[in-house]
C-alpha atoms as a PDB file:
ATOM      1  CA  UNK A   1     -47.048 -83.820 192.389  1.00  0.00           C
ATOM      2  CA  UNK A   2     -44.964 -80.979 193.848  1.00  0.00           C
ATOM      3  CA  UNK A   3     -46.393 -77.611 194.834  1.00  0.00           C
ATOM      4  CA  UNK A   4     -44.536 -75.991 191.922  1.00  0.00           C
ATOM      5  CA  UNK A   5     -46.072 -78.489 189.481  1.00  0.00           C
ATOM      6  CA  UNK A   6     -49.556 -77.941 190.944  1.00  0.00           C
ATOM      7  CA  UNK A   7     -49.137 -74.170 190.607  1.00  0.00           C
ATOM      8  CA  UNK A   8     -47.942 -74.549 186.999  1.00  0.00           C
ATOM      9  CA  UNK A   9     -51.020 -76.677 186.218  1.00  0.00           C
ATOM     10  CA  UNK A  10     -53.330 -74.042 187.700  1.00  0.00           C
ATOM     11  CA  UNK A  11     -51.633 -71.261 185.733  1.00  0.00           C
ATOM     12  CA  UNK A  12     -52.076 -73.203 182.482  1.00  0.00           C
ATOM     13  CA  UNK A  13     -55.796 -73.571 183.208  1.00  0.00           C
ATOM     14  CA  UNK A  14     -56.485 -69.907 184.009  1.00  0.00           C
ATOM     15  CA  UNK A  15     -58.531 -68.308 181.265  1.00  0.00           C
ATOM     16  CA  UNK A  16     -58.658 -64.647 180.408  1.00  0.00           C
ATOM     17  CA  UNK A  17     -61.433 -62.765 178.689  1.00  0.00           C
ATOM     18  CA  UNK A  18     -59.226 -62.820 175.584  1.00  0.00           C
ATOM     19  CA  UNK A  19     -59.746 -66.588 175.448  1.00  0.00           C
ATOM     20  CA  UNK A  20     -63.472 -66.046 174.951  1.00  0.00           C
ATOM     21  CA  UNK A  21     -64.284 -65.899 171.253  1.00  0.00           C
ATOM     22  CA  UNK A  22     -68.045 -66.376 171.659  1.00  0.00           C
ATOM     23  CA  UNK A  23     -70.592 -64.099 173.268  1.00  0.00           C
ATOM     24  CA  UNK A  24     -74.218 -63.528 174.120  1.00  0.00           C
ATOM     25  CA  UNK A  25     -75.360 -60.440 172.204  1.00  0.00           C
ATOM     26  CA  UNK A  26     -78.440 -58.287 171.751  1.00  0.00           C
ATOM     27  CA  UNK A  27     -78.680 -56.891 168.232  1.00  0.00           C
ATOM     28  CA  UNK A  28     -81.778 -54.924 169.245  1.00  0.00           C
ATOM     29  CA  UNK A  29     -79.655 -52.992 171.751  1.00  0.00           C
ATOM     30  CA  UNK A  30     -76.479 -53.226 169.666  1.00  0.00           C
ATOM     31  CA  UNK A  31     -74.416 -54.670 172.493  1.00  0.00           C
ATOM     32  CA  UNK A  32     -72.498 -57.693 173.660  1.00  0.00           C
ATOM     33  CA  UNK A  33     -74.202 -58.781 176.863  1.00  0.00           C
ATOM     34  CA  UNK A  34     -71.252 -60.890 177.985  1.00  0.00           C
ATOM     35  CA  UNK A  35     -68.567 -63.140 176.561  1.00  0.00           C
ATOM     36  CA  UNK A  36     -68.866 -66.897 177.038  1.00  0.00           C
ATOM     37  CA  UNK A  37     -66.386 -68.860 179.129  1.00  0.00           C
ATOM     38  CA  UNK A  38     -65.260 -71.664 176.763  1.00  0.00           C
ATOM     39  CA  UNK A  39     -64.727 -74.028 179.703  1.00  0.00           C
ATOM     40  CA  UNK A  40     -68.251 -73.693 181.132  1.00  0.00           C
ATOM     41  CA  UNK A  41     -70.395 -72.346 178.289  1.00  0.00           C
ATOM     42  CA  UNK A  42     -71.734 -69.754 180.735  1.00  0.00           C
ATOM     43  CA  UNK A  43     -71.400 -65.996 180.565  1.00  0.00           C
ATOM     44  CA  UNK A  44     -67.979 -64.809 181.723  1.00  0.00           C
ATOM     45  CA  UNK A  45     -69.004 -62.218 184.329  1.00  0.00           C
ATOM     46  CA  UNK A  46     -72.229 -63.583 185.774  1.00  0.00           C
ATOM     47  CA  UNK A  47     -72.198 -67.291 184.965  1.00  0.00           C
ATOM     48  CA  UNK A  48     -75.519 -67.122 183.113  1.00  0.00           C
ATOM     49  CA  UNK A  49     -76.933 -69.407 180.445  1.00  0.00           C
ATOM     50  CA  UNK A  50     -78.418 -68.053 177.225  1.00  0.00           C
ATOM     51  CA  UNK A  51     -81.898 -68.704 178.657  1.00  0.00           C
ATOM     52  CA  UNK A  52     -81.059 -66.635 181.732  1.00  0.00           C
ATOM     53  CA  UNK A  53     -79.707 -63.795 179.559  1.00  0.00           C
ATOM     54  CA  UNK A  54     -82.981 -63.832 177.604  1.00  0.00           C
ATOM     55  CA  UNK A  55     -84.878 -62.974 180.788  1.00  0.00           C
ATOM     56  CA  UNK A  56     -83.346 -59.487 180.576  1.00  0.00           C
ATOM     57  CA  UNK A  57     -82.590 -59.409 176.821  1.00  0.00           C
ATOM     58  CA  UNK A  58     -85.363 -61.356 175.016  1.00  0.00           C
ATOM     59  CA  UNK A  59     -83.487 -61.177 171.692  1.00  0.00           C
ATOM     60  CA  UNK A  60     -80.195 -62.483 173.149  1.00  0.00           C
ATOM     61  CA  UNK A  61     -78.323 -64.857 170.883  1.00  0.00           C
ATOM     62  CA  UNK A  62     -75.025 -66.682 170.936  1.00  0.00           C
ATOM     63  CA  UNK A  63     -72.520 -65.676 168.289  1.00  0.00           C
ATOM     64  CA  UNK A  64     -68.801 -65.191 167.767  1.00  0.00           C
ATOM     65  CA  UNK A  65     -67.317 -61.931 169.023  1.00  0.00           C
ATOM     66  CA  UNK A  66     -65.895 -61.359 165.525  1.00  0.00           C
ATOM     67  CA  UNK A  67     -69.305 -61.784 163.891  1.00  0.00           C
ATOM     68  CA  UNK A  68     -70.878 -59.342 166.336  1.00  0.00           C
ATOM     69  CA  UNK A  69     -68.140 -56.755 165.750  1.00  0.00           C
ATOM     70  CA  UNK A  70     -68.530 -57.071 161.969  1.00  0.00           C
ATOM     71  CA  UNK A  71     -72.322 -56.728 162.289  1.00  0.00           C
ATOM     72  CA  UNK A  72     -72.018 -53.650 164.502  1.00  0.00           C
ATOM     73  CA  UNK A  73     -69.296 -52.008 162.377  1.00  0.00           C
ATOM     74  CA  UNK A  74     -71.532 -52.322 159.313  1.00  0.00           C
ATOM     75  CA  UNK A  75     -74.255 -50.403 161.139  1.00  0.00           C
ATOM     76  CA  UNK A  76     -71.850 -47.766 162.451  1.00  0.00           C
ATOM     77  CA  UNK A  77     -70.347 -46.974 159.061  1.00  0.00           C
ATOM     78  CA  UNK A  78     -73.374 -45.348 157.494  1.00  0.00           C
ATOM     79  CA  UNK A  79     -73.056 -42.400 155.092  1.00  0.00           C
ATOM     80  CA  UNK A  80     -72.014 -39.160 156.773  1.00  0.00           C
ATOM     81  CA  UNK A  81     -74.471 -36.277 156.613  1.00  0.00           C
ATOM     82  CA  UNK A  82     -74.360 -32.853 158.217  1.00  0.00           C
ATOM     83  CA  UNK A  83     -77.439 -31.491 159.950  1.00  0.00           C
ATOM     84  CA  UNK A  84     -77.904 -27.842 160.896  1.00  0.00           C
ATOM     85  CA  UNK A  85     -77.192 -26.835 164.486  1.00  0.00           C
ATOM     86  CA  UNK A  86     -76.910 -23.539 166.324  1.00  0.00           C
ATOM     87  CA  UNK A  87     -73.866 -21.348 166.817  1.00  0.00           C
ATOM     88  CA  UNK A  88     -74.390 -21.791 170.567  1.00  0.00           C
ATOM     89  CA  UNK A  89     -74.265 -25.605 170.340  1.00  0.00           C
ATOM     90  CA  UNK A  90     -71.188 -25.403 168.081  1.00  0.00           C
ATOM     91  CA  UNK A  91     -69.432 -23.124 170.577  1.00  0.00           C
ATOM     92  CA  UNK A  92     -70.446 -25.256 173.591  1.00  0.00           C
ATOM     93  CA  UNK A  93     -69.047 -28.414 172.005  1.00  0.00           C
ATOM     94  CA  UNK A  94     -65.884 -26.635 170.870  1.00  0.00           C
ATOM     95  CA  UNK A  95     -65.184 -25.450 174.405  1.00  0.00           C
ATOM     96  CA  UNK A  96     -66.300 -28.458 176.462  1.00  0.00           C
ATOM     97  CA  UNK A  97     -62.865 -30.124 176.061  1.00  0.00           C
ATOM     98  CA  UNK A  98     -59.884 -29.606 173.776  1.00  0.00           C
ATOM     99  CA  UNK A  99     -60.924 -31.008 170.372  1.00  0.00           C
ATOM    100  CA  UNK A 100     -59.808 -34.523 169.454  1.00  0.00           C
ATOM    101  CA  UNK A 101     -59.016 -33.231 165.957  1.00  0.00           C
ATOM    102  CA  UNK A 102     -59.684 -30.058 164.102  1.00  0.00           C
ATOM    103  CA  UNK A 103     -59.080 -27.827 161.152  1.00  0.00           C
ATOM    104  CA  UNK A 104     -60.234 -24.267 160.644  1.00  0.00           C
ATOM    105  CA  UNK A 105     -64.019 -24.304 161.011  1.00  0.00           C
ATOM    106  CA  UNK A 106     -64.390 -28.004 161.885  1.00  0.00           C
ATOM    107  CA  UNK A 107     -63.582 -30.218 164.847  1.00  0.00           C
ATOM    108  CA  UNK A 108     -64.263 -33.446 166.693  1.00  0.00           C
ATOM    109  CA  UNK A 109     -65.505 -33.156 170.299  1.00  0.00           C
ATOM    110  CA  UNK A 110     -62.679 -34.092 172.678  1.00  0.00           C
ATOM    111  CA  UNK A 111     -64.395 -37.050 174.369  1.00  0.00           C
ATOM    112  CA  UNK A 112     -65.076 -40.220 172.324  1.00  0.00           C
ATOM    113  CA  UNK A 113     -68.738 -41.123 171.848  1.00  0.00           C
ATOM    114  CA  UNK A 114     -67.906 -44.797 171.316  1.00  0.00           C
ATOM    115  CA  UNK A 115     -65.454 -46.936 169.327  1.00  0.00           C
ATOM    116  CA  UNK A 116     -65.575 -48.402 165.843  1.00  0.00           C
ATOM    117  CA  UNK A 117     -66.530 -52.041 166.311  1.00  0.00           C
ATOM    118  CA  UNK A 118     -64.424 -53.072 163.323  1.00  0.00           C
ATOM    119  CA  UNK A 119     -61.086 -51.427 164.079  1.00  0.00           C
ATOM    120  CA  UNK A 120     -61.380 -50.203 167.673  1.00  0.00           C
ATOM    121  CA  UNK A 121     -60.698 -46.558 166.796  1.00  0.00           C
ATOM    122  CA  UNK A 122     -62.489 -43.967 168.947  1.00  0.00           C
ATOM    123  CA  UNK A 123     -65.395 -42.135 167.311  1.00  0.00           C
ATOM    124  CA  UNK A 124     -66.254 -38.518 168.106  1.00  0.00           C
ATOM    125  CA  UNK A 125     -69.157 -36.202 167.353  1.00  0.00           C
ATOM    126  CA  UNK A 126     -68.224 -33.854 164.507  1.00  0.00           C
ATOM    127  CA  UNK A 127     -69.044 -30.182 164.026  1.00  0.00           C
ATOM    128  CA  UNK A 128     -68.287 -27.738 161.230  1.00  0.00           C
ATOM    129  CA  UNK A 129     -68.994 -24.184 160.231  1.00  0.00           C
ATOM    130  CA  UNK A 130     -69.672 -23.144 156.654  1.00  0.00           C
ATOM    131  CA  UNK A 131     -69.933 -19.388 156.341  1.00  0.00           C
ATOM    132  CA  UNK A 132     -72.474 -18.318 158.948  1.00  0.00           C
ATOM    133  CA  UNK A 133     -74.069 -21.776 159.158  1.00  0.00           C
ATOM    134  CA  UNK A 134     -73.220 -24.475 161.701  1.00  0.00           C
ATOM    135  CA  UNK A 135     -73.542 -28.236 161.274  1.00  0.00           C
ATOM    136  CA  UNK A 136     -73.274 -31.411 163.337  1.00  0.00           C
ATOM    137  CA  UNK A 137     -72.452 -34.837 161.914  1.00  0.00           C
ATOM    138  CA  UNK A 138     -75.318 -37.334 161.918  1.00  0.00           C
ATOM    139  CA  UNK A 139     -73.084 -39.943 163.547  1.00  0.00           C
ATOM    140  CA  UNK A 140     -69.757 -40.123 165.362  1.00  0.00           C
ATOM    141  CA  UNK A 141     -66.612 -40.163 163.207  1.00  0.00           C
ATOM    142  CA  UNK A 142     -63.155 -41.634 163.607  1.00  0.00           C
ATOM    143  CA  UNK A 143     -60.268 -39.221 163.085  1.00  0.00           C
ATOM    144  CA  UNK A 144     -59.588 -40.837 159.688  1.00  0.00           C
ATOM    145  CA  UNK A 145     -63.227 -40.413 158.623  1.00  0.00           C
ATOM    146  CA  UNK A 146     -63.140 -36.784 159.785  1.00  0.00           C
ATOM    147  CA  UNK A 147     -60.009 -36.008 157.742  1.00  0.00           C
ATOM    148  CA  UNK A 148     -61.479 -37.701 154.649  1.00  0.00           C
ATOM    149  CA  UNK A 149     -64.821 -35.939 155.082  1.00  0.00           C
ATOM    150  CA  UNK A 150     -63.232 -32.503 155.483  1.00  0.00           C
ATOM    151  CA  UNK A 151     -61.059 -33.123 152.405  1.00  0.00           C
ATOM    152  CA  UNK A 152     -64.175 -34.172 150.447  1.00  0.00           C
ATOM    153  CA  UNK A 153     -66.089 -31.062 151.528  1.00  0.00           C
ATOM    154  CA  UNK A 154     -63.264 -28.750 150.498  1.00  0.00           C
ATOM    155  CA  UNK A 155     -62.734 -30.283 147.047  1.00  0.00           C
END
C-alpha cells in the first residue's frame, strides 16, 4: 500500500462530531452530556461509558440526538406570559447591549439566553412596556416568537 493510499484510508475513517447521532443525556438537567462515538460506543469528548457518565449524572441515558432535541424543544416552547418588572430592570436590560429585536415599547435583550433545541434559533429574554407598567417574558423568545407575540398583544 502506498503512502497516498494509507493517507486516503485514514481520511475515510476520521469521524466528526456530526457523525454522532446518539448521545448520553440528562433530562433532569436538560442537557446533552456528550455525543457517542459510533465506532467505540464511548462518549465523544471523554471516552466514557454510560455507567461512568452516571457517576456524575445519575439520570444519564442513551438516546438519539434528534429525540433529545425534540424533547427539549417541547419543554422550551411553553406558553408565553408576561410578569411585572421594574422600570429600572427594563432600562438596564434595554441598555446592556443593542437589542436583538425591538419595536416601540418592547425589545429582546441583545445577548441570546440559549437556542431553540428544535430549530437552532437563538432565544432572548423579552421585555415590554404597557403604559406605565413594565413586563418581562416568563421564558426566552426567538425573534419569530417575539414578532408574533407583539402582534398578538396589539390586536
